[in-house]
Amino acid sequence: SFTVQVNVSNMGSATNLSITNNVGAPSTVVSATGTYTAGPFPVGSAAILTLVNSENALCNLALGSFINSFCAVEVTCGEPPIEASYCYDDSDSEAWLYQNTGSESLALLFSAGSIESVSFDQLVIYDGVNNQAPVIWQHTGGNEQLAGVLAISTGTSIFMEMSSDNSISCGAGSTQITEWFWTVGCLDCTQPVSTYEVVLDCDSSQFYIATNITSLGSDTTPTITNTGGAPSIPVSSTGTYNVGPFLAGATVRVDVVTDENSLCSVHSPFLT
């Protein structure tokens, strides 16, 4: 549940007021100026509050609509990022709210997991405290691997929610849909900047991924890793690095990994 704190700074002409709501919770009696607690209201319910003047309804004051759908997970800058996981089920719906105690942006980075086609299952990450905030990232295609998905807030909050249909899920034991793992922390660093291009070596039935790093970010010695089993490449300057080789037909993601803060790492799309 949640409550709403109402600060009554002036009684107007009334000797008694009441704070009413549309949710069915008892009204709160106001007999003097001060701070009053309205509620409790069920989580997920929009409580429309009104400060009612019993002597004259024309003097009522609409206080607005209030909702607190989810209790926030507090993120403290300077401490290790928060690790989380979720294995979603059939006919599931869930949401997560992360809020920073400081002023830095938050970053949410997936390290593993998959989701069924958006025709059946949805996942959206928002730049704020609820699903009315701007969208940072959302699942839009077919079955998708989530590893490498990175969402960065402009403010101090990130809200993520998912829903699924009544079949094919991690919780139901599907081999197609795997458990989600992600990390959330303060983005107190600058990300490197890189682009990627597939370079074919058809004579050898293999390919490379040319990784062009145009900025090192705040970590001056990142490392280029990959999901295809090729050697990692230490980086000390901007430039183009050929990652590979990989067998023709393989699907590979390249990661530019920073040691100072894993949330500042950047990731290519899956390339083949």
CSV table of C-alpha atoms in Angstrom, one decimal:
chain,number,residue,atom,x,y,z
A,1,SER,CA,0.0,0.0,0.0
A,2,PHE,CA,0.9,3.7,-0.1
A,3,THR,CA,-0.1,6.9,1.6
A,4,VAL,CA,-0.1,10.5,0.6
A,5,GLN,CA,1.1,13.3,2.9
A,6,VAL,CA,-1.1,16.4,2.6
A,7,ASN,CA,0.2,19.7,4.1
A,8,VAL,CA,-2.7,22.0,4.9
A,9,SER,CA,-1.2,25.4,5.4
A,10,ASN,CA,-4.5,27.4,5.5
A,11,MET,CA,-8.0,26.3,6.7
A,12,GLY,CA,-9.7,29.0,4.7
A,13,SER,CA,-13.1,30.0,6.3
A,14,ALA,CA,-13.8,26.4,7.5
A,15,THR,CA,-13.3,25.1,11.0
A,16,ASN,CA,-13.2,21.5,9.8
A,17,LEU,CA,-12.1,20.0,6.5
A,18,SER,CA,-11.8,16.4,5.3
A,19,ILE,CA,-9.5,14.8,2.8
A,20,THR,CA,-11.6,12.4,0.7
A,21,ASN,CA,-10.6,10.0,-2.0
A,22,ASN,CA,-12.2,7.9,-4.8
A,23,VAL,CA,-10.6,4.6,-3.8
A,24,GLY,CA,-12.8,3.8,-0.8
A,25,ALA,CA,-10.3,4.5,2.0
A,26,PRO,CA,-11.6,6.4,5.0
A,27,SER,CA,-11.6,10.2,4.8
A,28,THR,CA,-9.0,12.1,6.9
A,29,VAL,CA,-10.4,14.7,9.2
A,30,VAL,CA,-8.6,18.0,9.3
A,31,SER,CA,-9.2,20.3,12.3
A,32,ALA,CA,-6.2,22.6,12.1
A,33,THR,CA,-3.3,23.4,9.8
A,34,GLY,CA,-0.5,20.8,9.6
A,35,THR,CA,0.5,17.7,7.8
A,36,TYR,CA,-2.0,14.8,7.4
A,37,THR,CA,-1.8,11.3,6.1
A,38,ALA,CA,-4.4,10.2,3.5
A,39,GLY,CA,-4.8,6.5,2.9
A,40,PRO,CA,-3.6,3.8,2.8
A,41,PHE,CA,-4.4,3.1,-0.8
A,42,PRO,CA,-3.7,-0.2,-2.7
A,43,VAL,CA,-0.6,-0.2,-4.8
A,44,GLY,CA,-1.4,0.5,-8.4
A,45,SER,CA,-4.6,2.5,-7.6
A,46,ALA,CA,-4.8,6.1,-8.7
A,47,ALA,CA,-6.1,8.0,-5.7
A,48,ILE,CA,-7.9,11.2,-6.5
A,49,LEU,CA,-7.9,13.4,-3.4
A,50,THR,CA,-10.1,16.4,-2.6
A,51,LEU,CA,-9.9,18.7,0.4
A,52,VAL,CA,-13.6,19.1,1.2
A,53,ASN,CA,-15.2,22.1,3.0
A,54,SER,CA,-18.3,20.8,4.7
A,55,GLU,CA,-19.8,24.2,4.9
A,56,ASN,CA,-19.7,25.0,1.2
A,57,ALA,CA,-18.7,22.6,-1.6
A,58,LEU,CA,-17.7,25.6,-3.8
A,59,CYS,CA,-14.7,26.0,-1.4
A,60,ASN,CA,-13.5,22.4,-2.0
A,61,LEU,CA,-9.9,22.1,-3.3
A,62,ALA,CA,-9.0,19.4,-5.8
A,63,LEU,CA,-5.5,18.0,-4.7
A,64,GLY,CA,-4.9,15.8,-7.8
A,65,SER,CA,-4.3,12.2,-8.6
A,66,PHE,CA,-1.6,10.2,-6.8
A,67,ILE,CA,-0.2,6.8,-7.5
A,68,ASN,CA,2.8,4.9,-6.3
A,69,SER,CA,2.7,1.6,-8.2
A,70,PHE,CA,6.0,0.2,-7.0
A,71,CYS,CA,8.3,0.6,-4.1
A,72,ALA,CA,11.7,1.8,-5.4
A,73,VAL,CA,15.0,-0.1,-5.0
A,74,GLU,CA,17.4,2.5,-3.7
A,75,VAL,CA,20.7,2.8,-5.6
A,76,THR,CA,23.6,4.4,-3.8
A,77,CYS,CA,26.4,5.9,-5.8
A,78,GLY,CA,29.9,4.8,-4.9
A,79,GLU,CA,28.7,1.3,-3.8
A,80,PRO,CA,28.7,-1.8,-6.0
A,81,PRO,CA,25.9,-2.0,-8.6
A,82,ILE,CA,22.8,-3.9,-7.8
A,83,GLU,CA,22.6,-7.4,-9.4
A,84,ALA,CA,19.1,-8.7,-10.2
A,85,SER,CA,17.5,-11.6,-12.1
A,86,TYR,CA,14.0,-12.7,-13.1
A,87,CYS,CA,12.6,-15.8,-14.8
A,88,TYR,CA,9.2,-14.7,-16.2
A,89,ASP,CA,6.2,-17.0,-16.3
A,90,ASP,CA,3.2,-17.5,-18.5
A,91,SER,CA,0.6,-14.7,-18.1
A,92,ASP,CA,3.1,-12.7,-16.1
A,93,SER,CA,3.4,-9.0,-15.4
A,94,GLU,CA,6.1,-7.4,-13.3
A,95,ALA,CA,7.8,-4.1,-12.8
A,96,TRP,CA,10.9,-2.6,-11.2
A,97,LEU,CA,11.7,0.9,-10.1
A,98,TYR,CA,15.3,2.0,-9.3
A,99,GLN,CA,16.0,5.4,-7.8
A,100,ASN,CA,19.4,7.0,-7.2
A,101,THR,CA,20.1,8.7,-3.8
A,102,GLY,CA,22.4,11.2,-5.5
A,103,SER,CA,22.3,13.2,-8.7
A,104,GLU,CA,24.0,10.9,-11.3
A,105,SER,CA,22.1,9.1,-14.0
A,106,LEU,CA,21.4,5.4,-13.6
A,107,ALA,CA,22.4,2.7,-16.0
A,108,LEU,CA,20.6,-0.7,-16.4
A,109,LEU,CA,22.6,-3.3,-18.3
A,110,PHE,CA,21.5,-6.8,-19.2
A,111,SER,CA,24.1,-9.6,-19.2
A,112,ALA,CA,21.9,-12.5,-20.2
A,113,GLY,CA,18.4,-13.6,-20.9
A,114,SER,CA,15.9,-13.7,-23.8
A,115,ILE,CA,12.3,-12.7,-24.5
A,116,GLU,CA,9.6,-14.1,-26.9
A,117,SER,CA,8.4,-12.1,-29.9
A,118,VAL,CA,6.8,-8.7,-29.0
A,119,SER,CA,3.6,-10.2,-30.5
A,120,PHE,CA,3.3,-12.2,-27.3
A,121,ASP,CA,5.7,-10.7,-24.6
A,122,GLN,CA,6.7,-7.1,-23.9
A,123,LEU,CA,9.5,-5.4,-22.1
A,124,VAL,CA,9.9,-1.6,-21.8
A,125,ILE,CA,12.4,0.6,-19.9
A,126,TYR,CA,11.3,4.1,-19.0
A,127,ASP,CA,13.3,7.3,-18.1
A,128,GLY,CA,11.5,8.1,-14.9
A,129,VAL,CA,9.4,6.7,-12.0
A,130,ASN,CA,6.5,5.0,-14.0
A,131,ASN,CA,5.3,4.0,-17.4
A,132,GLN,CA,4.2,7.6,-18.2
A,133,ALA,CA,7.9,8.6,-18.6
A,134,PRO,CA,9.7,8.7,-21.9
A,135,VAL,CA,10.8,5.3,-23.3
A,136,ILE,CA,14.5,4.5,-23.2
A,137,TRP,CA,14.4,1.1,-24.7
A,138,GLN,CA,11.7,-1.4,-25.7
A,139,HIS,CA,11.5,-4.9,-27.2
A,140,THR,CA,10.1,-4.5,-30.7
A,141,GLY,CA,10.9,-7.6,-32.8
A,142,GLY,CA,10.9,-11.4,-32.7
A,143,ASN,CA,12.6,-13.5,-30.0
A,144,GLU,CA,15.4,-11.4,-28.7
A,145,GLN,CA,18.6,-11.9,-26.7
A,146,LEU,CA,18.8,-9.3,-24.1
A,147,ALA,CA,22.5,-9.5,-23.3
A,148,GLY,CA,24.1,-6.1,-24.0
A,149,VAL,CA,20.9,-4.1,-23.7
A,150,LEU,CA,21.9,-0.9,-22.0
A,151,ALA,CA,19.4,1.8,-20.7
A,152,ILE,CA,20.7,5.1,-19.3
A,153,SER,CA,18.4,7.6,-17.6
A,154,THR,CA,18.6,11.3,-17.9
A,155,GLY,CA,17.5,11.7,-14.3
A,156,THR,CA,17.8,9.6,-11.2
A,157,SER,CA,15.1,7.0,-11.8
A,158,ILE,CA,14.6,4.0,-14.1
A,159,PHE,CA,11.3,2.1,-14.4
A,160,MET,CA,11.1,-1.3,-16.2
A,161,GLU,CA,8.0,-3.4,-16.8
A,162,MET,CA,7.2,-6.6,-18.6
A,163,SER,CA,4.2,-8.7,-19.5
A,164,SER,CA,3.7,-12.1,-21.2
A,165,ASP,CA,1.0,-14.2,-22.8
A,166,ASN,CA,-0.1,-17.6,-21.6
A,167,SER,CA,2.6,-19.8,-23.3
A,168,ILE,CA,6.3,-20.1,-23.9
A,169,SER,CA,8.2,-18.6,-20.9
A,170,CYS,CA,11.2,-19.2,-18.7
A,171,GLY,CA,9.1,-20.2,-15.8
A,172,ALA,CA,7.2,-22.8,-17.8
A,173,GLY,CA,10.5,-24.4,-18.8
A,174,SER,CA,10.8,-23.2,-22.4
A,175,THR,CA,14.2,-23.8,-23.9
A,176,GLN,CA,13.7,-20.7,-26.1
A,177,ILE,CA,13.3,-18.2,-23.3
A,178,THR,CA,16.0,-18.0,-20.7
A,179,GLU,CA,16.3,-16.2,-17.3
A,180,TRP,CA,17.1,-12.5,-17.3
A,181,PHE,CA,20.2,-11.1,-15.5
A,182,TRP,CA,20.9,-7.4,-15.2
A,183,THR,CA,22.9,-4.8,-13.2
A,184,VAL,CA,21.8,-1.4,-12.1
A,185,GLY,CA,24.1,1.4,-10.8
A,186,CYS,CA,25.1,5.0,-11.0
A,187,LEU,CA,26.7,6.1,-14.2
A,188,ASP,CA,29.6,8.0,-12.8
A,189,CYS,CA,31.8,7.5,-15.8
A,190,THR,CA,31.9,8.3,-19.5
A,191,GLN,CA,31.3,5.5,-22.1
A,192,PRO,CA,33.7,4.8,-25.0
A,193,VAL,CA,32.3,5.4,-28.5
A,194,SER,CA,32.6,2.7,-31.1
A,195,THR,CA,31.1,1.5,-34.4
A,196,TYR,CA,31.2,-1.9,-36.0
A,197,GLU,CA,31.5,-3.4,-39.5
A,198,VAL,CA,31.6,-7.0,-40.7
A,199,VAL,CA,34.7,-7.7,-42.8
A,200,LEU,CA,34.4,-10.9,-45.0
A,201,ASP,CA,37.2,-13.3,-45.6
A,202,CYS,CA,35.3,-15.5,-48.0
A,203,ASP,CA,38.4,-17.5,-49.2
A,204,SER,CA,38.8,-18.8,-45.6
A,205,SER,CA,35.0,-19.0,-44.9
A,206,GLN,CA,35.4,-16.6,-42.0
A,207,PHE,CA,34.9,-13.0,-41.0
A,208,TYR,CA,36.2,-10.3,-38.7
A,209,ILE,CA,34.4,-7.4,-37.0
A,210,ALA,CA,36.2,-4.1,-37.6
A,211,THR,CA,35.7,-2.2,-34.3
A,212,ASN,CA,36.4,1.5,-34.7
A,213,ILE,CA,36.9,3.2,-31.3
A,214,THR,CA,36.6,7.0,-31.7
A,215,SER,CA,36.7,7.8,-28.0
A,216,LEU,CA,38.0,5.8,-25.0
A,217,GLY,CA,35.7,7.5,-22.5
A,218,SER,CA,36.9,7.9,-18.9
A,219,ASP,CA,38.6,4.5,-18.8
A,220,THR,CA,41.8,4.9,-20.9
A,221,THR,CA,42.5,1.2,-21.2
A,222,PRO,CA,39.3,-0.7,-22.1
A,223,THR,CA,39.3,-4.2,-23.5
A,224,ILE,CA,37.5,-5.5,-26.6
A,225,THR,CA,35.9,-8.9,-25.9
A,226,ASN,CA,33.5,-10.9,-27.9
A,227,THR,CA,31.0,-13.8,-27.6
A,228,GLY,CA,32.5,-15.8,-30.5
A,229,GLY,CA,35.6,-17.1,-28.7
A,230,ALA,CA,38.2,-14.9,-30.4
A,231,PRO,CA,41.0,-13.4,-28.3
A,232,SER,CA,40.4,-10.3,-26.3
A,233,ILE,CA,42.2,-7.1,-27.5
A,234,PRO,CA,43.6,-4.6,-25.0
A,235,VAL,CA,43.0,-1.0,-26.1
A,236,SER,CA,45.2,2.0,-25.3
A,237,SER,CA,44.3,4.4,-28.1
A,238,THR,CA,41.5,5.2,-30.5
A,239,GLY,CA,41.5,3.5,-33.9
A,240,THR,CA,40.1,0.4,-35.7
A,241,TYR,CA,40.7,-3.1,-34.3
A,242,ASN,CA,39.9,-6.3,-36.2
A,243,VAL,CA,38.2,-8.7,-33.8
A,244,GLY,CA,38.1,-12.4,-34.9
A,245,PRO,CA,38.3,-14.4,-36.9
A,246,PHE,CA,34.9,-16.1,-36.7
A,247,LEU,CA,33.5,-18.9,-38.8
A,248,ALA,CA,31.1,-17.9,-41.5
A,249,GLY,CA,27.5,-18.2,-40.2
A,250,ALA,CA,28.4,-17.5,-36.6
A,251,THR,CA,26.5,-14.8,-34.7
A,252,VAL,CA,28.8,-12.6,-32.6
A,253,ARG,CA,28.5,-9.6,-30.3
A,254,VAL,CA,31.5,-7.4,-29.6
A,255,ASP,CA,31.9,-5.7,-26.2
A,256,VAL,CA,34.1,-2.7,-25.4
A,257,VAL,CA,34.6,-3.4,-21.6
A,258,THR,CA,35.6,-0.8,-19.1
A,259,ASP,CA,37.2,-1.9,-15.8
A,260,GLU,CA,36.3,1.1,-13.7
A,261,ASN,CA,32.6,0.6,-14.1
A,262,SER,CA,31.0,-2.3,-16.0
A,263,LEU,CA,27.9,-0.1,-16.7
A,264,CYS,CA,30.1,2.1,-18.9
A,265,SER,CA,30.9,-0.8,-21.3
A,266,VAL,CA,29.3,-0.6,-24.8
A,267,HIS,CA,28.1,-3.5,-26.9
A,268,SER,CA,27.6,-4.1,-30.6
A,269,PRO,CA,24.4,-5.6,-32.1
A,270,PHE,CA,24.7,-9.3,-32.8
A,271,LEU,CA,26.5,-9.5,-36.1
A,272,THR,CA,27.0,-12.4,-38.6
